[in-house]
Amino acid sequence: MILDLTSKSHLNEDDSRFLDEIEEGVRSAYNEFIKELIHLNNLKGIDLLVDVTCRNPGKSSLLLNACKLQLVKERLKENIKFSSIKIDNKFLKNPIMELLRNYNNSSCNVVVTDSSNNIIFIIIKNIIRSIHGSINNIFWSRYYNLKKIPSTSITYVDTFLLSNSFDNEGNFYDRYYTGFEKFLEPDQNTKIWFAPVIEAGMRKQKEYKDFFLKISRSKTNFLIEESWLNFTDYFVCFFHSLIIPLKIKKIPLIKNHNFSDLIKNELHQQIGSFSLVRTISKYKFINKLKKKQIAIDRAIDWHENQVIDRALNLGFKEFYPDVEVHGYQGFMIPDFYANVQPQKYEKLLNTIPDVIHAIGPYAHAYRKGVDKDLKVQKSPALRFSYLKDISLETSTNLCIVFILPMVLEECSILIKSALSLINNTEYKKSIYLKLHPTYELDYFKTLIKEAQDNRLNFVSDNIPSLLSRASIIISSTSSAIFEAFSLGIPVGIMANNSGVSLNPLPKDLLESSLIYNEADLIRFIENNITEPKKRKNQSKRFLYFPSTDLVRKLFLG
């Protein structure tokens, strides 16, 4: 028997379902592992800004590989004999070989298809990228004179700037705290200052120039970090990026498996990386604000509990100890992202906010595995506020919408499923695809070959428009799954046949269908056509909608 554990594999249905079933238990062990890793290495302060310590499976492959290894172990315990196991991470080979010896399956051939670059090459590339990015950040932020200094006390608001956050006139499109300003008085709005993380994918000098030009045209109150930091600041951040990944030397076991080689490799890949430089620079930036005596009454952290959030929280605890940090979790993402479930030890390490703001009774702060001693407050579901007013159309035209998330691997699975329907069913004229706003369509088609098929109908409609007329939603990971579900639209979630399925709905709300194969997909669609579920907007059951009181409590206290 051959078991393919590569990232582009297609596991059989039993193995896929098993991975989904064991994920929660492995995740619990993973959380304890990270706690022990931090303790053994006496990590504190900016030592905690390396990706392997923050429990984000989008940045570290440890949780996913621990799940895959547990799958191997369980199948060996069932006396299944493998002739070959394929992997595309060479650092998974030793743990698998140890399991094979323990269960008398040493004849199994472990095939490694790892094409990763030499670590020295990666570090050199990191250093070049860090120097290039730092110089462009410093130059263009000063060329356009982006440094603004508040004249009165402010509310510091953490957010992100994407490539499409501005129009050509510099008008700012806020995707994270949508519409908050309508609930504040004019003088209260002037207190709100955004301190953004720039995620515009800039590589070329012209891209830096054009994006910083857009910022300069905006009338929004921005604290542009890049304009506050000088060459010395970036050099200090760069220096720390070289040494922090080397501070982890003791690595415990996770579920009795030794992943030390994998973890060391991930640590080495961060040496000198621009992502680590930028994370450390967030901490440095808050220090600069304090030195400039910028008065801050309150800080709002868009709290995904990534390393950038850790830097923010560490910075405020160190330099503004009297300022309360409020972590706003205005999203619904899969529980597999362990980082969004704050742990007690993170509170003790000063890496999470003083207060977590929950946008509904099923928000992440209320879910299983979260520290129950955390201070949690009701907060407005700003991004989802449109749901309470959405008008559900009663058109008889079938409209099957595939909503593509940010993760490219998930996009590929969804596109292949859409093409399968086009090839094998009569639904070809009823299938629409909605691209994630992070991507431009032409660029996206260069990333996923299947997306170039001219039979795919990519639509530019916004999500509210699509949901108002959708008969069925097919997606994975995307928060649009939760939005559709709250409107009573049948939701099919594509299982990940090469890893853990990413379902953003909490398990006690799961009235959707996980789709593991083509037959599941067709069955799901047919069931929801022949036995249509009466759509009813029940979003008020799942979300705390914005009110003057809730919005002002979040931003002003």
Coordinates of C-alpha atoms in Angstrom, one line a residue:
M1 CA 0.0 0.0 0.0
I2 CA 1.3 3.5 -0.9
L3 CA 0.5 6.5 1.3
D4 CA 1.0 9.9 -0.3
L5 CA 1.4 12.6 2.3
T6 CA 2.7 15.3 0.0
S7 CA 1.0 18.7 -0.2
K8 CA -0.5 17.9 -3.7
S9 CA -1.6 14.4 -2.8
H10 CA -5.1 13.0 -2.9
L11 CA -5.7 10.9 0.2
N12 CA -8.4 8.3 0.1
E13 CA -11.7 9.4 1.7
D14 CA -11.1 7.3 4.9
D15 CA -7.7 9.0 5.5
S16 CA -9.1 12.4 4.8
R17 CA -11.9 12.0 7.3
F18 CA -9.6 10.5 9.8
L19 CA -7.3 13.6 9.6
D20 CA -10.3 15.8 10.2
E21 CA -11.3 13.7 13.2
I22 CA -8.0 13.7 15.0
E23 CA -7.1 17.4 14.3
E24 CA -8.6 18.7 17.5
G25 CA -6.7 16.3 19.8
V26 CA -3.4 16.9 18.0
R27 CA -4.0 20.7 18.2
S28 CA -4.5 20.5 21.9
A29 CA -1.2 18.6 22.2
Y30 CA 0.4 21.2 19.9
N31 CA -0.7 24.1 22.2
E32 CA 1.0 22.4 25.1
F33 CA 4.1 21.7 23.1
I34 CA 4.5 25.4 22.2
K35 CA 4.0 26.3 25.9
E36 CA 6.8 23.9 26.8
L37 CA 9.0 25.1 24.0
I38 CA 8.8 28.6 25.3
H39 CA 9.4 27.5 28.9
L40 CA 12.4 25.3 28.1
N41 CA 14.2 28.0 26.1
N42 CA 13.2 30.8 28.5
L43 CA 11.8 32.9 25.7
K44 CA 10.5 36.4 26.5
G45 CA 10.0 39.7 24.9
I46 CA 11.0 39.9 21.2
D47 CA 12.3 36.3 21.5
L48 CA 8.6 35.4 21.0
L49 CA 8.4 36.9 17.5
V50 CA 9.6 33.9 15.6
D51 CA 6.8 32.1 13.7
V52 CA 7.3 28.6 15.3
T53 CA 6.2 30.0 18.7
C54 CA 2.9 31.6 17.6
R55 CA 0.8 28.5 16.7
N56 CA -0.1 29.8 13.2
P57 CA -0.3 26.9 10.8
G58 CA -0.1 29.3 8.0
K59 CA 3.4 30.2 9.0
S60 CA 4.6 26.9 10.5
S61 CA 3.9 23.4 9.1
L62 CA 4.3 21.7 12.5
L63 CA 0.6 21.2 13.3
L64 CA -0.2 19.8 9.9
N65 CA 2.7 17.4 9.9
A66 CA 1.9 16.3 13.5
C67 CA -1.6 15.4 12.2
K68 CA -0.1 13.5 9.2
L69 CA 2.3 11.6 11.5
Q70 CA -0.6 10.7 13.8
L71 CA -2.4 9.3 10.7
V72 CA 0.6 7.1 9.9
K73 CA 0.8 5.9 13.5
E74 CA -2.9 4.9 13.7
R75 CA -2.8 3.1 10.4
L76 CA 0.3 1.1 11.5
K77 CA -1.5 0.2 14.8
E78 CA -4.3 -1.3 12.6
N79 CA -1.6 -3.6 11.1
I80 CA -1.7 -1.9 7.7
K81 CA 1.6 -2.5 5.9
F82 CA 2.9 0.3 3.7
S83 CA 5.2 -0.4 0.7
S84 CA 5.9 3.3 0.2
I85 CA 5.2 6.6 1.9
K86 CA 5.7 9.8 -0.1
I87 CA 6.5 13.1 1.6
D88 CA 7.6 16.5 0.3
N89 CA 9.2 17.7 3.6
K90 CA 12.4 15.9 4.2
F91 CA 12.3 16.7 7.9
L92 CA 9.3 14.4 8.3
K93 CA 11.4 11.4 7.2
N94 CA 13.1 10.6 10.5
P95 CA 9.9 10.6 12.6
I96 CA 8.2 8.4 10.0
M97 CA 11.1 6.0 9.9
E98 CA 11.0 5.7 13.7
L99 CA 7.3 4.8 13.6
L100 CA 8.0 2.2 10.9
R101 CA 10.7 0.6 13.0
N102 CA 8.4 0.6 16.1
Y103 CA 5.6 -1.2 14.1
N104 CA 7.8 -3.7 12.2
N105 CA 7.3 -2.0 8.8
S106 CA 11.0 -1.2 8.2
S107 CA 10.7 -2.5 4.6
C108 CA 8.6 0.5 3.7
N109 CA 10.3 3.0 1.4
V110 CA 10.0 6.6 2.4
V111 CA 10.2 8.7 -0.8
V112 CA 11.2 12.3 -0.4
T113 CA 10.3 14.8 -3.1
D114 CA 11.5 17.9 -1.2
S115 CA 12.7 20.5 -3.6
S116 CA 13.5 23.2 -1.1
N117 CA 16.5 25.4 -1.5
N118 CA 19.7 25.2 0.4
I119 CA 19.4 27.0 3.8
I120 CA 22.4 29.2 3.1
F121 CA 20.8 30.4 -0.2
I122 CA 17.6 31.1 1.7
I123 CA 19.4 33.2 4.3
I124 CA 21.3 35.2 1.6
K125 CA 18.0 35.8 -0.2
N126 CA 16.4 36.9 3.1
I127 CA 19.2 39.4 3.7
I128 CA 18.9 40.9 0.2
R129 CA 15.2 41.2 0.5
S130 CA 15.4 42.8 4.0
I131 CA 17.9 45.4 2.8
H132 CA 15.8 46.1 -0.4
G133 CA 12.6 46.4 1.6
S134 CA 14.0 48.6 4.4
I135 CA 15.6 51.1 2.0
N136 CA 12.4 51.4 -0.1
N137 CA 10.3 51.8 3.1
I138 CA 12.5 54.6 4.4
F139 CA 13.0 56.4 1.1
W140 CA 9.4 56.5 -0.3
S141 CA 7.7 57.2 3.1
R142 CA 10.0 60.3 3.3
Y143 CA 9.7 61.2 -0.3
Y144 CA 5.9 61.5 0.1
N145 CA 6.3 63.0 3.6
L146 CA 4.0 60.4 5.2
K147 CA 4.9 61.1 8.8
K148 CA 1.9 62.7 10.6
I149 CA 2.1 63.7 14.3
P150 CA -1.2 63.8 16.2
S151 CA -1.8 67.0 18.2
T152 CA -4.1 65.4 20.7
S153 CA -4.5 62.0 22.4
I154 CA -5.6 59.2 20.1
T155 CA -7.1 55.8 19.7
Y156 CA -4.4 53.6 18.0
V157 CA -6.1 51.2 15.6
D158 CA -4.2 48.3 14.1
T159 CA -5.2 47.4 10.6
F160 CA -3.8 46.3 7.2
L161 CA -3.3 48.1 3.9
L162 CA -3.7 45.9 0.8
S163 CA -3.0 46.7 -2.8
N164 CA -6.6 47.6 -3.4
S165 CA -7.1 49.6 -0.1
F166 CA -7.1 52.9 -2.1
D167 CA -8.6 54.1 -5.3
N168 CA -6.6 56.4 -7.6
E169 CA -7.8 59.5 -5.7
G170 CA -6.5 58.1 -2.4
N171 CA -9.9 57.3 -0.9
F172 CA -9.3 54.6 1.8
Y173 CA -11.5 51.4 1.7
D174 CA -11.5 49.9 5.2
R175 CA -12.2 46.2 5.0
Y176 CA -11.7 45.6 8.7
Y177 CA -13.7 48.1 10.8
T178 CA -16.3 48.8 8.1
G179 CA -18.6 51.7 8.8
F180 CA -17.5 52.4 12.4
E181 CA -17.3 56.2 11.7
K182 CA -21.1 56.4 11.2
F183 CA -21.5 55.7 15.0
L184 CA -19.0 58.4 16.2
E185 CA -19.3 62.1 16.4
P186 CA -17.0 64.2 14.2
D187 CA -14.7 65.1 17.1
Q188 CA -14.6 61.4 18.1
N189 CA -13.6 60.3 14.6
T190 CA -10.6 62.7 14.7
K191 CA -9.3 60.6 17.6
I192 CA -9.1 57.5 15.5
W193 CA -5.6 56.9 14.0
F194 CA -4.9 53.8 11.9
A195 CA -1.5 52.2 12.3
P196 CA -1.4 49.8 9.4
V197 CA 0.6 46.8 8.5
I198 CA 1.3 47.2 4.7
E199 CA 0.5 43.9 2.9
A200 CA 0.5 45.2 -0.7
G201 CA 2.9 42.6 -2.1
M202 CA 5.5 45.2 -3.1
R203 CA 8.7 43.9 -4.6
K204 CA 9.7 46.4 -7.4
Q205 CA 10.7 50.0 -6.7
K206 CA 7.8 51.3 -8.9
E207 CA 5.3 49.2 -6.8
Y208 CA 6.7 50.9 -3.6
K209 CA 6.5 54.3 -5.3
D210 CA 2.9 53.9 -6.5
F211 CA 1.6 52.5 -3.2
F212 CA 3.1 55.2 -1.0
L213 CA 1.8 57.8 -3.5
K214 CA -1.7 56.4 -2.8
I215 CA -1.2 56.7 0.9
S216 CA 0.0 60.3 0.5
R217 CA -3.3 61.2 -1.3
S218 CA -5.4 59.9 1.5
K219 CA -7.0 62.2 4.0
T220 CA -7.3 59.4 6.6
N221 CA -5.4 59.7 9.8
F222 CA -2.5 57.2 9.4
L223 CA 0.5 56.5 11.6
I224 CA 2.7 55.1 8.8
E225 CA 5.3 53.1 10.7
E226 CA 7.8 53.2 7.9
S227 CA 8.0 57.0 8.1
W228 CA 8.9 56.9 11.8
L229 CA 11.8 54.4 11.5
N230 CA 15.2 55.4 10.3
F231 CA 18.2 53.4 9.0
T232 CA 19.5 52.8 12.6
D233 CA 16.1 51.4 13.6
Y234 CA 15.9 49.0 10.7
F235 CA 19.5 48.0 11.3
V236 CA 18.7 47.1 15.0
C237 CA 15.6 45.1 13.8
F238 CA 17.7 43.4 11.2
F239 CA 20.4 42.5 13.7
H240 CA 17.8 40.9 16.0
S241 CA 16.3 39.0 13.1
L242 CA 19.7 37.3 12.7
I243 CA 20.0 36.1 16.3
I244 CA 16.5 35.5 17.6
P245 CA 15.8 32.4 15.5
L246 CA 19.0 30.8 17.0
K247 CA 17.8 31.2 20.6
I248 CA 15.7 28.1 20.5
K249 CA 17.9 25.1 21.3
K250 CA 15.8 22.7 23.4
I251 CA 12.9 21.1 21.6
P252 CA 10.4 18.9 23.4
L253 CA 8.4 16.0 21.9
I254 CA 4.9 16.4 20.6
K255 CA 2.8 13.2 21.2
N256 CA 6.1 11.4 21.7
H257 CA 7.4 12.4 18.2
N258 CA 10.6 14.3 17.6
F259 CA 10.2 17.2 15.2
S260 CA 13.4 19.0 16.1
D261 CA 14.8 18.9 12.6
L262 CA 11.7 20.4 11.1
I263 CA 11.5 23.2 13.8
K264 CA 15.2 24.0 13.4
N265 CA 14.7 24.3 9.6
E266 CA 11.8 26.7 10.0
L267 CA 13.8 28.7 12.5
H268 CA 16.8 28.9 10.1
Q269 CA 14.5 30.0 7.2
Q270 CA 13.6 33.1 9.3
I271 CA 17.1 34.2 9.8
G272 CA 17.4 37.8 8.4
S273 CA 13.9 37.5 6.8
F274 CA 12.1 40.7 6.0
S275 CA 8.9 39.3 7.6
L276 CA 10.8 39.0 10.9
V277 CA 12.4 42.5 10.5
R278 CA 9.0 44.0 9.9
T279 CA 7.6 42.2 13.0
I280 CA 10.4 43.5 15.2
S281 CA 9.9 46.9 13.7
K282 CA 6.4 47.1 15.0
Y283 CA 7.7 46.8 18.5
K284 CA 10.4 49.4 17.7
F285 CA 7.7 51.7 16.2
I286 CA 5.7 51.8 19.4
N287 CA 8.9 52.7 21.3
K288 CA 9.4 55.6 18.8
L289 CA 5.8 56.8 19.5
K290 CA 6.5 56.9 23.2
K291 CA 9.8 58.7 22.8
K292 CA 7.9 61.3 20.7
Q293 CA 5.4 61.5 23.6
I294 CA 2.4 60.6 21.4
A295 CA -0.6 60.4 23.8
I296 CA -2.5 57.2 23.3
D297 CA -5.7 56.6 25.3
R298 CA -6.5 53.1 23.9
A299 CA -5.1 50.6 21.4
I300 CA -7.2 48.3 19.2
D301 CA -5.4 45.2 17.9
W302 CA -6.9 43.4 14.9
H303 CA -6.2 40.3 16.9
E304 CA -5.3 37.2 14.8
N305 CA -2.6 36.4 17.4
Q306 CA 0.1 36.3 14.8
V307 CA 3.6 37.4 15.5
I308 CA 2.8 41.0 14.4
D309 CA 0.1 41.1 17.1
R310 CA 2.6 39.8 19.6
A311 CA 4.9 42.7 18.7
L312 CA 2.1 45.2 19.2
N313 CA 1.1 43.8 22.6
L314 CA 4.7 43.5 23.8
G315 CA 5.3 47.1 22.7
F316 CA 2.4 48.5 24.5
K317 CA 3.0 46.5 27.7
E318 CA 6.6 47.8 27.7
F319 CA 6.3 51.4 26.5
Y320 CA 2.6 52.2 27.3
P321 CA 1.9 50.1 30.4
D322 CA -1.1 52.2 31.4
V323 CA -2.8 51.9 28.0
E324 CA -5.3 49.1 27.7
V325 CA -5.0 47.0 24.5
H326 CA -8.3 45.7 23.1
G327 CA -8.1 42.7 20.8
Y328 CA -10.8 42.8 18.2
Q329 CA -11.5 39.5 16.5
G330 CA -13.8 40.6 13.7
F331 CA -13.6 37.4 11.7
M332 CA -14.6 33.7 11.6
I333 CA -11.8 31.3 10.5
P334 CA -11.2 27.6 11.0
D335 CA -10.3 26.3 14.5
F336 CA -7.3 24.7 12.8
Y337 CA -5.7 28.1 13.1
A338 CA -4.7 27.5 16.7
N339 CA -3.3 31.0 17.0
V340 CA -6.8 32.6 17.2
Q341 CA -7.6 30.8 20.4
P342 CA -5.6 32.7 23.1
Q343 CA -4.0 30.6 25.8
K344 CA -3.3 31.4 29.5
Y345 CA 0.5 31.3 29.1
E346 CA 0.3 33.9 26.4
K347 CA -1.4 36.3 28.9
L348 CA 1.4 35.7 31.3
L349 CA 3.9 36.5 28.5
N350 CA 2.3 39.8 27.7
T351 CA 1.7 38.8 24.1
I352 CA -2.1 39.1 24.0
P353 CA -4.5 42.0 24.6
D354 CA -6.0 42.9 28.0
V355 CA -9.5 42.5 26.6
I356 CA -10.8 40.3 23.7
H357 CA -13.7 41.6 21.8
A358 CA -16.1 38.9 20.5
I359 CA -18.5 39.7 17.5
G360 CA -21.0 37.1 18.4
P361 CA -21.9 34.2 20.8
Y362 CA -20.0 31.7 18.6
A363 CA -16.8 33.9 18.2
H364 CA -13.4 32.4 18.7
A365 CA -13.0 33.8 22.3
Y366 CA -15.9 31.5 23.4
R367 CA -14.7 28.3 21.8
K368 CA -13.3 25.2 23.3
G369 CA -9.6 25.3 24.2
V370 CA -9.5 29.1 24.9
D371 CA -8.4 30.3 28.3
K372 CA -11.7 30.8 30.2
D373 CA -10.1 33.5 32.5
L374 CA -9.7 35.9 29.6
K375 CA -11.6 39.1 29.8
V376 CA -14.1 39.0 26.9
Q377 CA -16.5 41.8 25.8
K378 CA -19.4 41.9 23.3
S379 CA -18.3 43.9 20.3
P380 CA -19.9 45.0 17.0
A381 CA -19.6 42.7 13.9
L382 CA -18.6 45.6 11.7
R383 CA -17.5 43.6 8.6
F384 CA -20.8 41.7 8.7
S385 CA -23.2 44.5 9.5
Y386 CA -24.6 44.4 6.0
L387 CA -26.1 41.0 6.6
K388 CA -29.0 42.2 8.7
D389 CA -30.3 44.3 5.8
I390 CA -29.5 41.9 2.9
S391 CA -32.5 41.1 0.7
L392 CA -32.7 37.5 -0.4
E393 CA -33.8 37.2 -4.0
T394 CA -36.4 34.5 -5.0
S395 CA -35.1 33.9 -8.5
T396 CA -35.6 30.4 -9.9
N397 CA -32.3 30.6 -11.8
L398 CA -29.8 28.2 -10.3
C399 CA -26.7 30.1 -9.0
I400 CA -23.8 28.0 -7.7
V401 CA -21.1 30.3 -6.4
F402 CA -17.6 29.1 -5.6
I403 CA -16.0 31.6 -3.3
L404 CA -12.2 31.4 -3.4
P405 CA -10.2 32.1 -0.2
M406 CA -6.8 33.6 0.1
V407 CA -4.9 30.3 0.4
L408 CA -3.8 29.2 -3.1
E409 CA -3.9 25.4 -2.3
E410 CA -7.6 25.8 -1.3
C411 CA -8.3 27.8 -4.5
S412 CA -6.8 25.1 -6.6
I413 CA -9.1 22.4 -5.0
L414 CA -12.2 24.6 -5.6
I415 CA -11.3 25.4 -9.2
K416 CA -10.8 21.7 -10.0
S417 CA -14.1 20.9 -8.4
A418 CA -15.8 23.6 -10.5
L419 CA -14.3 22.3 -13.7
S420 CA -15.4 18.8 -12.7
L421 CA -19.0 20.1 -12.5
I422 CA -18.6 21.8 -15.9
N423 CA -17.3 18.6 -17.5
N424 CA -19.7 16.1 -16.0
T425 CA -23.0 17.8 -15.2
E426 CA -25.6 20.1 -16.7
Y427 CA -24.8 22.9 -14.3
K428 CA -22.0 24.5 -16.4
K429 CA -24.0 27.7 -17.1
S430 CA -24.9 28.1 -13.4
I431 CA -21.4 28.1 -12.0
Y432 CA -19.7 31.4 -10.9
L433 CA -16.4 32.0 -9.2
K434 CA -15.6 34.9 -6.9
L435 CA -11.9 35.7 -6.4
H436 CA -10.4 36.8 -3.1
P437 CA -9.8 40.6 -3.1
T438 CA -6.1 40.0 -2.4
Y439 CA -5.6 38.9 -6.0
E440 CA -6.0 40.6 -9.4
L441 CA -7.5 38.1 -11.9
D442 CA -4.7 38.2 -14.5
Y443 CA -2.1 37.6 -11.8
F444 CA -4.1 34.9 -10.2
K445 CA -4.3 33.0 -13.5
T446 CA -0.5 32.9 -13.5
L447 CA -0.5 31.2 -10.1
I448 CA -3.0 28.5 -10.8
K449 CA -2.9 27.0 -14.3
E450 CA -6.5 25.6 -14.1
A451 CA -7.8 29.1 -13.6
Q452 CA -6.9 29.9 -17.2
D453 CA -9.8 27.7 -18.5
N454 CA -12.1 30.0 -20.4
R455 CA -15.2 28.1 -19.3
L456 CA -14.7 29.4 -15.8
N457 CA -17.0 32.4 -15.1
F458 CA -15.2 34.8 -12.7
V459 CA -17.5 37.5 -11.5
S460 CA -16.7 40.9 -10.1
D461 CA -19.9 41.2 -8.0
N462 CA -19.3 42.1 -4.4
I463 CA -20.1 39.4 -1.7
P464 CA -23.5 41.0 -0.6
S465 CA -24.7 41.0 -4.3
L466 CA -23.6 37.3 -4.7
L467 CA -25.2 36.2 -1.5
S468 CA -28.5 37.8 -2.3
R469 CA -28.9 35.6 -5.3
A470 CA -26.9 32.5 -4.5
S471 CA -28.7 29.2 -4.5
I472 CA -25.7 27.3 -3.2
I473 CA -22.3 28.4 -1.8
I474 CA -19.2 26.2 -2.2
S475 CA -16.0 27.3 -0.5
S476 CA -13.4 26.6 2.2
T477 CA -11.7 28.7 4.8
S478 CA -13.4 31.9 3.6
S479 CA -15.5 33.9 6.1
A480 CA -18.1 34.1 3.4
I481 CA -19.1 30.5 4.5
F482 CA -20.3 31.9 7.8
E483 CA -22.0 34.8 6.1
A484 CA -23.9 32.5 3.7
F485 CA -24.7 30.1 6.5
S486 CA -26.2 32.9 8.6
L487 CA -28.5 33.8 5.7
G488 CA -29.8 30.2 5.4
I489 CA -28.0 29.5 2.1
P490 CA -26.9 25.9 1.7
V491 CA -23.1 25.8 2.3
G492 CA -20.8 23.1 1.0
I493 CA -17.3 23.1 2.4
M494 CA -14.6 21.4 0.2
A495 CA -12.6 19.0 2.3
N496 CA -8.8 19.2 1.9
N497 CA -7.8 15.8 0.5
S498 CA -4.2 16.5 1.1
G499 CA -4.4 17.7 4.6
V500 CA -6.8 19.0 7.3
S501 CA -10.1 20.5 6.1
L502 CA -10.5 24.1 6.9
N503 CA -14.1 24.7 8.1
P504 CA -14.7 28.2 9.6
L505 CA -18.0 27.2 11.2
P506 CA -17.9 26.1 14.9
K507 CA -18.8 22.5 15.3
D508 CA -22.0 23.1 17.2
L509 CA -23.3 25.1 14.3
L510 CA -22.3 22.6 11.6
E511 CA -25.4 22.3 9.4
S512 CA -23.2 22.4 6.3
S513 CA -21.7 19.5 4.3
L514 CA -18.1 18.6 4.1
I515 CA -17.4 17.5 0.5
Y516 CA -14.7 14.9 0.1
N517 CA -15.2 13.8 -3.5
E518 CA -17.0 14.6 -6.7
A519 CA -19.9 12.3 -5.8
D520 CA -20.3 14.2 -2.5
L521 CA -20.4 17.5 -4.4
I522 CA -23.0 16.4 -7.0
R523 CA -25.1 14.8 -4.2
F524 CA -24.9 18.0 -2.2
I525 CA -26.0 20.2 -5.1
E526 CA -28.8 17.8 -6.1
N527 CA -30.2 17.5 -2.6
N528 CA -30.3 21.3 -2.2
I529 CA -32.0 21.7 -5.6
T530 CA -34.7 19.0 -5.2
E531 CA -35.2 19.8 -1.5
P532 CA -34.5 23.5 -1.3
K533 CA -33.9 24.8 2.1
K534 CA -36.1 27.8 2.8
R535 CA -33.6 30.7 3.2
K536 CA -34.2 32.8 6.3
N537 CA -31.9 35.6 7.5
Q538 CA -30.9 34.5 11.0
S539 CA -27.7 36.6 11.2
K540 CA -29.0 38.3 14.4
R541 CA -28.7 35.0 16.1
F542 CA -25.0 34.7 15.4
L543 CA -23.7 38.2 15.4
Y544 CA -23.8 41.4 17.6
F545 CA -24.7 44.0 15.1
P546 CA -23.2 47.6 15.4
S547 CA -24.9 50.1 17.6
T548 CA -23.7 53.5 18.9
D549 CA -23.1 52.0 22.3
L550 CA -21.0 49.0 21.1
V551 CA -18.9 50.9 18.6
R552 CA -18.1 53.7 21.1
K553 CA -17.2 51.1 23.7
L554 CA -14.8 49.5 21.3
F555 CA -13.0 52.6 20.1
L556 CA -13.4 55.0 23.0
G557 CA -14.1 53.0 26.1

